[in-house]
XYZ file of C-alpha atoms in Angstrom:
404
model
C 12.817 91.439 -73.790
C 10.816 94.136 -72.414
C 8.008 93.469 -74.471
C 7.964 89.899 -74.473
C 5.136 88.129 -73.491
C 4.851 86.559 -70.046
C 3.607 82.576 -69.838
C 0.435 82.529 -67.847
C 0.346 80.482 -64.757
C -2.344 77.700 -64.910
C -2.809 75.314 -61.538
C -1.908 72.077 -62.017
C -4.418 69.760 -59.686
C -1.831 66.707 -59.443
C 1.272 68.855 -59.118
C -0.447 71.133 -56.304
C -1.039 67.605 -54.237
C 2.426 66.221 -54.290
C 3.673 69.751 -53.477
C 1.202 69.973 -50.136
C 2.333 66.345 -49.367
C 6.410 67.195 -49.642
C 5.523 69.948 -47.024
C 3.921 67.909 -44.421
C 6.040 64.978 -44.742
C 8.666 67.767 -44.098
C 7.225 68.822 -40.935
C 7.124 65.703 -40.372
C 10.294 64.748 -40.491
C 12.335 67.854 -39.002
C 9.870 67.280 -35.899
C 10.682 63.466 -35.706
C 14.741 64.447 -35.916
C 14.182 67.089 -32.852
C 12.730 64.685 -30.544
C 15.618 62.113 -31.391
C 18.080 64.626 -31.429
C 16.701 65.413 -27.614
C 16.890 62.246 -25.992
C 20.552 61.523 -27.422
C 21.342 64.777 -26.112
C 19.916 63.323 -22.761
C 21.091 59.935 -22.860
C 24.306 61.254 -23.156
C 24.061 63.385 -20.188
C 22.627 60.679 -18.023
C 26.109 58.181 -19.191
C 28.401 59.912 -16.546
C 25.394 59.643 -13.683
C 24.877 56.006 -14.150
C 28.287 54.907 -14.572
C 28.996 57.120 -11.272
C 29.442 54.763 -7.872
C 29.767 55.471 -4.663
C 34.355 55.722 -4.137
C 36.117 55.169 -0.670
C 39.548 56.166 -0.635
C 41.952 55.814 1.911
C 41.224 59.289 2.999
C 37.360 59.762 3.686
C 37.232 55.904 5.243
C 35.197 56.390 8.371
C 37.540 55.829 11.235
C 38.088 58.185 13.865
C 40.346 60.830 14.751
C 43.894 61.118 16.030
C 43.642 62.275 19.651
C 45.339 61.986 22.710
C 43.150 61.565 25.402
C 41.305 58.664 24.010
C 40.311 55.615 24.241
C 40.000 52.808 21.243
C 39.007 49.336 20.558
C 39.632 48.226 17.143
C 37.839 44.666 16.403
C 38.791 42.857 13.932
C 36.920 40.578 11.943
C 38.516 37.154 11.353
C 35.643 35.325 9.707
C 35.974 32.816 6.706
C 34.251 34.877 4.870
C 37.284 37.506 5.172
C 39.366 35.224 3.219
C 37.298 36.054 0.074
C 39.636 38.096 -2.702
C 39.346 41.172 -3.844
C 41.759 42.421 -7.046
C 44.106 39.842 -5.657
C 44.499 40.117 -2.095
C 42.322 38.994 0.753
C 39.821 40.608 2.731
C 41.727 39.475 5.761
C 44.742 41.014 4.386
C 43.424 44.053 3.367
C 41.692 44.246 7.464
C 45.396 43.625 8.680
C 46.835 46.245 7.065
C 43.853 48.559 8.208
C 44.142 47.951 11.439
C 47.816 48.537 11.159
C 47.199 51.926 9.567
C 45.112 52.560 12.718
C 47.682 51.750 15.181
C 50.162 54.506 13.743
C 47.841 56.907 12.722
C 46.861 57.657 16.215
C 48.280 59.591 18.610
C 50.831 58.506 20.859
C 49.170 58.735 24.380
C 45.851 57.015 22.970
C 45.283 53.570 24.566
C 44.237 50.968 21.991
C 42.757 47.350 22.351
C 42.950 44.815 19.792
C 39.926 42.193 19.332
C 39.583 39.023 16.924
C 36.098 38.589 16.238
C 35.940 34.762 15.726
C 33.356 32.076 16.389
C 34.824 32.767 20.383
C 36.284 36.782 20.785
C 39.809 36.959 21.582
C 41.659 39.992 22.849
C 44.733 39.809 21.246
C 45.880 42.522 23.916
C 45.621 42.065 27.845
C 43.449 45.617 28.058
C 44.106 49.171 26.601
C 47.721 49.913 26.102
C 49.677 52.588 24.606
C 52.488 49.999 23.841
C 52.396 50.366 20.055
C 55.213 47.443 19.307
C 52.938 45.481 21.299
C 50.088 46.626 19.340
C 51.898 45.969 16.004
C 53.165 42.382 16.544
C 49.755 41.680 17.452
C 48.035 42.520 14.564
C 50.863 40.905 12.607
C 50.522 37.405 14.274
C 46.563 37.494 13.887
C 45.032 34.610 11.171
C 41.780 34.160 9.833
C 39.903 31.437 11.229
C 37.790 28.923 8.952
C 34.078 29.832 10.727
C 31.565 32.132 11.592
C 32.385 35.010 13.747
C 29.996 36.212 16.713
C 30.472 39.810 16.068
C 27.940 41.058 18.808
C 29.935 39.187 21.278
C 33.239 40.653 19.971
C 31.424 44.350 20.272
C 30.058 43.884 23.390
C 33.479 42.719 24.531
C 35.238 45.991 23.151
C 32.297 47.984 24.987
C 33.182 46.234 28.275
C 36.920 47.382 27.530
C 35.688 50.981 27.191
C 33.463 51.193 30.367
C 36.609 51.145 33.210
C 38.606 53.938 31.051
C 38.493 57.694 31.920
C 39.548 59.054 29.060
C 37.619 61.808 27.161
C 36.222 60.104 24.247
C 36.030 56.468 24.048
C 35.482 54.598 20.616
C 34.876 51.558 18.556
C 36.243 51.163 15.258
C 34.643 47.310 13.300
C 37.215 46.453 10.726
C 34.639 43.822 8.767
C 33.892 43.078 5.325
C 30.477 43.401 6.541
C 29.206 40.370 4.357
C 25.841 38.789 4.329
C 22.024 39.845 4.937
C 21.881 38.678 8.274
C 25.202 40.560 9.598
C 24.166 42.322 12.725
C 23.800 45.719 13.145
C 25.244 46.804 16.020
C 25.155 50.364 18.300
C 26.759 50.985 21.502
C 24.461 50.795 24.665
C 26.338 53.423 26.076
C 25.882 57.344 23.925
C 29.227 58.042 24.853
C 30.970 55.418 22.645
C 31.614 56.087 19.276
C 31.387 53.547 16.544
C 33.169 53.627 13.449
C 32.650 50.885 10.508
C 35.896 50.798 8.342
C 34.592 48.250 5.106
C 37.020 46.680 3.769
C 35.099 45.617 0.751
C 34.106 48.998 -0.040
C 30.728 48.053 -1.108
C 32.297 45.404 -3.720
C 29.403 42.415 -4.944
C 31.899 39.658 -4.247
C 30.677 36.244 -5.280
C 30.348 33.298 -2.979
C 29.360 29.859 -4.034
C 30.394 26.838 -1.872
C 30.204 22.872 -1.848
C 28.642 22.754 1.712
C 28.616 18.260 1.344
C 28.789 14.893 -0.585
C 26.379 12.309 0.312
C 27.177 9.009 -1.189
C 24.981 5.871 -0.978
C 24.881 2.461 -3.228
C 22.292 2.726 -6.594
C 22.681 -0.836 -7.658
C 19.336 -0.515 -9.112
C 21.078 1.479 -11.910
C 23.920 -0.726 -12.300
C 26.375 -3.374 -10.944
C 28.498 -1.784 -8.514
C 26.921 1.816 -8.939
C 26.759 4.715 -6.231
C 24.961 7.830 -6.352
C 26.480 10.932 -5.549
C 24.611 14.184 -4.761
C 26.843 16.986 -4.002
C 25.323 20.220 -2.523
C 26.062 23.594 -3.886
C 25.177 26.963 -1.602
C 25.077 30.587 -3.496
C 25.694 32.767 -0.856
C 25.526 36.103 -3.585
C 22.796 37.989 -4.158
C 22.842 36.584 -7.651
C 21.949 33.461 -9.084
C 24.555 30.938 -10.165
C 23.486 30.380 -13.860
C 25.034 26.557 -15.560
C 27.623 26.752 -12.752
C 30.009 24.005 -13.893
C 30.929 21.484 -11.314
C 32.646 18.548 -11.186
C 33.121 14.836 -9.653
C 36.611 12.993 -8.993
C 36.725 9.356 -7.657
C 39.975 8.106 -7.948
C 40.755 7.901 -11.823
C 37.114 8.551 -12.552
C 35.587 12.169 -13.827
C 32.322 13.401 -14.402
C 31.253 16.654 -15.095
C 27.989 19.121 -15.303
C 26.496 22.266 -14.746
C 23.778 23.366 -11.825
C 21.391 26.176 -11.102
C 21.330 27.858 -8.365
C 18.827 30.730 -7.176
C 20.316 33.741 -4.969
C 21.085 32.694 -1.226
C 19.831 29.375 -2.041
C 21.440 25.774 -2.441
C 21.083 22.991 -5.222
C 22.209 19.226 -5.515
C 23.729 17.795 -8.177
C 23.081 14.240 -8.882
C 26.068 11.951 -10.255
C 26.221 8.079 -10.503
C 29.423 6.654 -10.791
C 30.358 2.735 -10.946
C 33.285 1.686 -9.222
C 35.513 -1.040 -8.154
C 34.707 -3.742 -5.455
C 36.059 -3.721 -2.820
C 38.153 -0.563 -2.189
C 38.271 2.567 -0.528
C 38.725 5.537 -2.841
C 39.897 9.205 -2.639
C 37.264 11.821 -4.143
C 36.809 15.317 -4.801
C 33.814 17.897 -5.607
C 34.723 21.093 -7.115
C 33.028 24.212 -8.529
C 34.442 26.812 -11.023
C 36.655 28.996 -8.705
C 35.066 32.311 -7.225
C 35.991 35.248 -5.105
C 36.622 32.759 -2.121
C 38.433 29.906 -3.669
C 38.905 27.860 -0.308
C 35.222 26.300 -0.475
C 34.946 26.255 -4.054
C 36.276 22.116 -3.523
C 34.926 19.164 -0.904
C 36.962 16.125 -0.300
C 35.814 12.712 0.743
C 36.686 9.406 0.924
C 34.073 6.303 -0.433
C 34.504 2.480 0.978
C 32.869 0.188 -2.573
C 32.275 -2.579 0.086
C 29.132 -4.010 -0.874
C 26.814 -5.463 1.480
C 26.530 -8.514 3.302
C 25.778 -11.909 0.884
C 23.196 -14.070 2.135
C 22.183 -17.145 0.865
C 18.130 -18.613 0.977
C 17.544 -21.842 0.190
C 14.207 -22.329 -0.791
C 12.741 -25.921 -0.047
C 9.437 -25.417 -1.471
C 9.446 -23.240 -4.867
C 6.288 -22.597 -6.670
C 5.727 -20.673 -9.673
C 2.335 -19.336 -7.191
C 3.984 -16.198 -5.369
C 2.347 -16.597 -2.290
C 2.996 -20.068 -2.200
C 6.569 -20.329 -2.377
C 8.022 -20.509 0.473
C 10.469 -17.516 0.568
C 8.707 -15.382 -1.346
C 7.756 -12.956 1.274
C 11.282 -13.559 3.156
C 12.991 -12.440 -0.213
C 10.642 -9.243 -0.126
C 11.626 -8.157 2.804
C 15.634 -8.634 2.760
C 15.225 -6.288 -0.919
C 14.789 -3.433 1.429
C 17.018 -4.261 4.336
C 20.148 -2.082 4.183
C 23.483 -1.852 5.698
C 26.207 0.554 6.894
C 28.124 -0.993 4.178
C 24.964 -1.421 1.318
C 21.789 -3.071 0.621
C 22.080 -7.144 1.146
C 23.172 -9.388 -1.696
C 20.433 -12.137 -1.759
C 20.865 -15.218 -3.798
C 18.205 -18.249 -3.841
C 18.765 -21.749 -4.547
C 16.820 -25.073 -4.460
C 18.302 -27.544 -2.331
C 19.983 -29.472 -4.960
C 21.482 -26.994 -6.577
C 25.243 -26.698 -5.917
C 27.095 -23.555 -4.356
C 29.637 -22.703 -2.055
C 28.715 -21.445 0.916
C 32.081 -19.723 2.020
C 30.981 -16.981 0.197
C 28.183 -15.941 2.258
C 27.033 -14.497 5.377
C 23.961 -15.315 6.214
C 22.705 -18.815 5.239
C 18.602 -19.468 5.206
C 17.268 -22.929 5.098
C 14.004 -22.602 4.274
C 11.609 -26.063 4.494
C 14.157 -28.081 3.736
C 13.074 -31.926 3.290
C 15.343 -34.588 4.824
C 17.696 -36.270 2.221
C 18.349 -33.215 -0.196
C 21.979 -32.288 -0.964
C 22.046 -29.661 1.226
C 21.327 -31.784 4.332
C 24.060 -34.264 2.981
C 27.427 -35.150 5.240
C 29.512 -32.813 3.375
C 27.105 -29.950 2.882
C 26.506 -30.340 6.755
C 30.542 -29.911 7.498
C 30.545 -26.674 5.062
C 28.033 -25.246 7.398
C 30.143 -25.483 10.616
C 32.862 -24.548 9.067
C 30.646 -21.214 7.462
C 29.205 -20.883 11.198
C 32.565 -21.169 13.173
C 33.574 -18.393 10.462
C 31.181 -16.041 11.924
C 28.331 -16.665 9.291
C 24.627 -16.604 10.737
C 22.621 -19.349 9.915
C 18.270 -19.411 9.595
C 16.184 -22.885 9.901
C 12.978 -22.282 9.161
C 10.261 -25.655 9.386
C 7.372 -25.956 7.134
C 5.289 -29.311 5.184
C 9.187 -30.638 4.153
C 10.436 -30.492 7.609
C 11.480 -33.849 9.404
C 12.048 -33.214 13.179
C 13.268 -36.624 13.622
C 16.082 -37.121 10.580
């Protein structure tokens, strides 16, 4: 073994390549893993920041104090919009019980006021009182109302409270849900009030989409005995209401769709329904149910009454339009329209034979002396049609005979 002979190396051109190219692909490679191995290190760092939101407890809700020589104004909002549900309880409910917590939590000798911000203020308490069963069995009897509130006239009412007392510190605590872009932002006038906002929402996106109206109005020009129906939609979220489904009751009658609607916008969605002559029908508009439930449906009631008949007899037809002799009248009653619907217009010649107890309005147009519709008995129909309160036109033309 010790004198064996040793092979010779010899380079190999081909071999020497694929070697160099293992290396740099490598390089390649182990670089390529650090970088990925860096930002899932750092997208897993980030998962506990973005998932982290902003937490009120109980405890650090901003409201103010215990003290005893003190002076307090809760207001509470009573909105509609505080009717809204969060994790199964109202707003409203959820403000109650605040305001409650208030009342006890404070110290005995602190005088407390109680206001309802509605569409009108109401003190639920004749001034500042240290009465707290008085206190209590207000806040228990309050209800929400079913409008808008005027919370600047609420606040300046609690400031008014707060400008006879002499007590040390004087405050405002706004127990709100403090809902919508344009809810105003309000500060005391006077740098010696305090104001605390307790939100009872706690920063929650709560959706809000309502059915603010129904219009209804005849489309005969679709079908017999046909009404359109456009029902308006509001989004009052800050998101859009994507294929929203929505849906249209008249009496035993259903129809159902979706709409769009942009963010603190409104949409109308077009239904056409035929119904029965003659009656006056129940209906309903709903919406898939949202975090306030109570606008999410719109009842109405529709009268199918169709409008007035009227009757034109046409004494001098032509096949010419502007020639015939109602041709122009007919025009025009096409677009006359009623409380109760667009006119009903029939035309005859005078020979042809139909009762006229079932119309309204009766037009003789050129009529020529001798027809059937002049005759003795035709004649009696239209006293009796007039005495029933039918209206009845005479127009003269070429046909006309004054005399018979």
């Amino acid at each position: 073994l010790i004198g064996r002979q040793r092979a010779t190396p010899h380079p190999f051109a081909a071999i020497s390549l694929l070697l160099r190219a293992e290396r740099r692909v490598a390089r390649r490679i182990e670089l390529g893993n650090l970088v990925l191995l860096t930002l899932r290190t750092l997208a897993t760092a980030l998962v506990p920041i973005i998932l982290a939101r902003p937490h009120a407890s109980a405890a650090d809700i901003d409201r103010p104090p215990p003290a005893s020589d003190a002076s307090t104004v809760i207001v509470i909002d009573a909105s509609f919009s505080m009717q809204m549900r969060l994790r199964g309880t109202t707003l409203f409910e959820v403000a109650r019980g605040r305001a409650t917590d208030l009342v006890r939590e404070m110290g005995e000798a602190e005088e407390i006021a109680l206001i309802a911000a509605r569409k009108v203020p109401e003190r639920l308490t004749p001034g500042l009182t240290a009465d707290r069963a008085l206190l209590l069995a207000s806040v228990g009897k309050l209800g929400a109302s079913s409008e808008r509130a005027d919370i600047a006239a609420a606040m300046a009412d609690a400031e008014s409270l707060l400008q006879a007392s002499t007590r040390a510190s004087r405050r405002v605590v706004l127990v709100s849900d403090f809902a919508g872009p344009d809810f105003p932002e309000w500060a005391p006038s006077d740098p010696a009030i305090t104001f605390y906002r307790a939100d009872v929402a706690r920063g929650a996106r709560l959706r809000n989409r309502a059915i603010t109206g129904v219009r209804v109005r005849p489309a005969f020009d679709v079908g017999a005995n046909t009404f359109h129906f456009a029902v308006t939609v509001a989004n009052h979220s800050d998101e859009p209401a994507r294929s929203l489904a929505i849906r249209l009751t008249v009496d035993t009658k259903e129809l159902s769709g979706t709409i769009e609607i942009g963010p603190r916008a409104e949409a109308t969605k077009d239904f056409h329904l035929a119904l029965p002559q003659g009656e006056v029908l129940a209906g309903r508009a709903s919406i898939a149910p949202d975090d306030l439930p109570l606008d999410d449906s719109f009842s109405f009631v529709v009268s199918s009454n169709l409008g007035p008949r009227v009757l034109v007899v046409n004494g001098a037809p032509s096949t010419i339009p502007h020639r015939d002799e109602v041709h122009y009248l007919t025009r025009a009653l096409r677009v006359v329209s009623t409380p109760q619907g667009p006119l009903r217009t029939t035309v005859v010649t005078p020979d042809e034979p139909v009762d006229l107890a079932g119309f309204d309005v009766i037009f003789l147009c050129n009529i020529a002396a001798g027809t059937a519709v002049l005759g003795d008995l035709r004649v009696r129909e239209l006293e009796a049609a007039i005495r029933r309160g039918a209206g009845l036109v005479v127009t003269v033309g070429a046909n006309t005979n004054a005399k018979t």
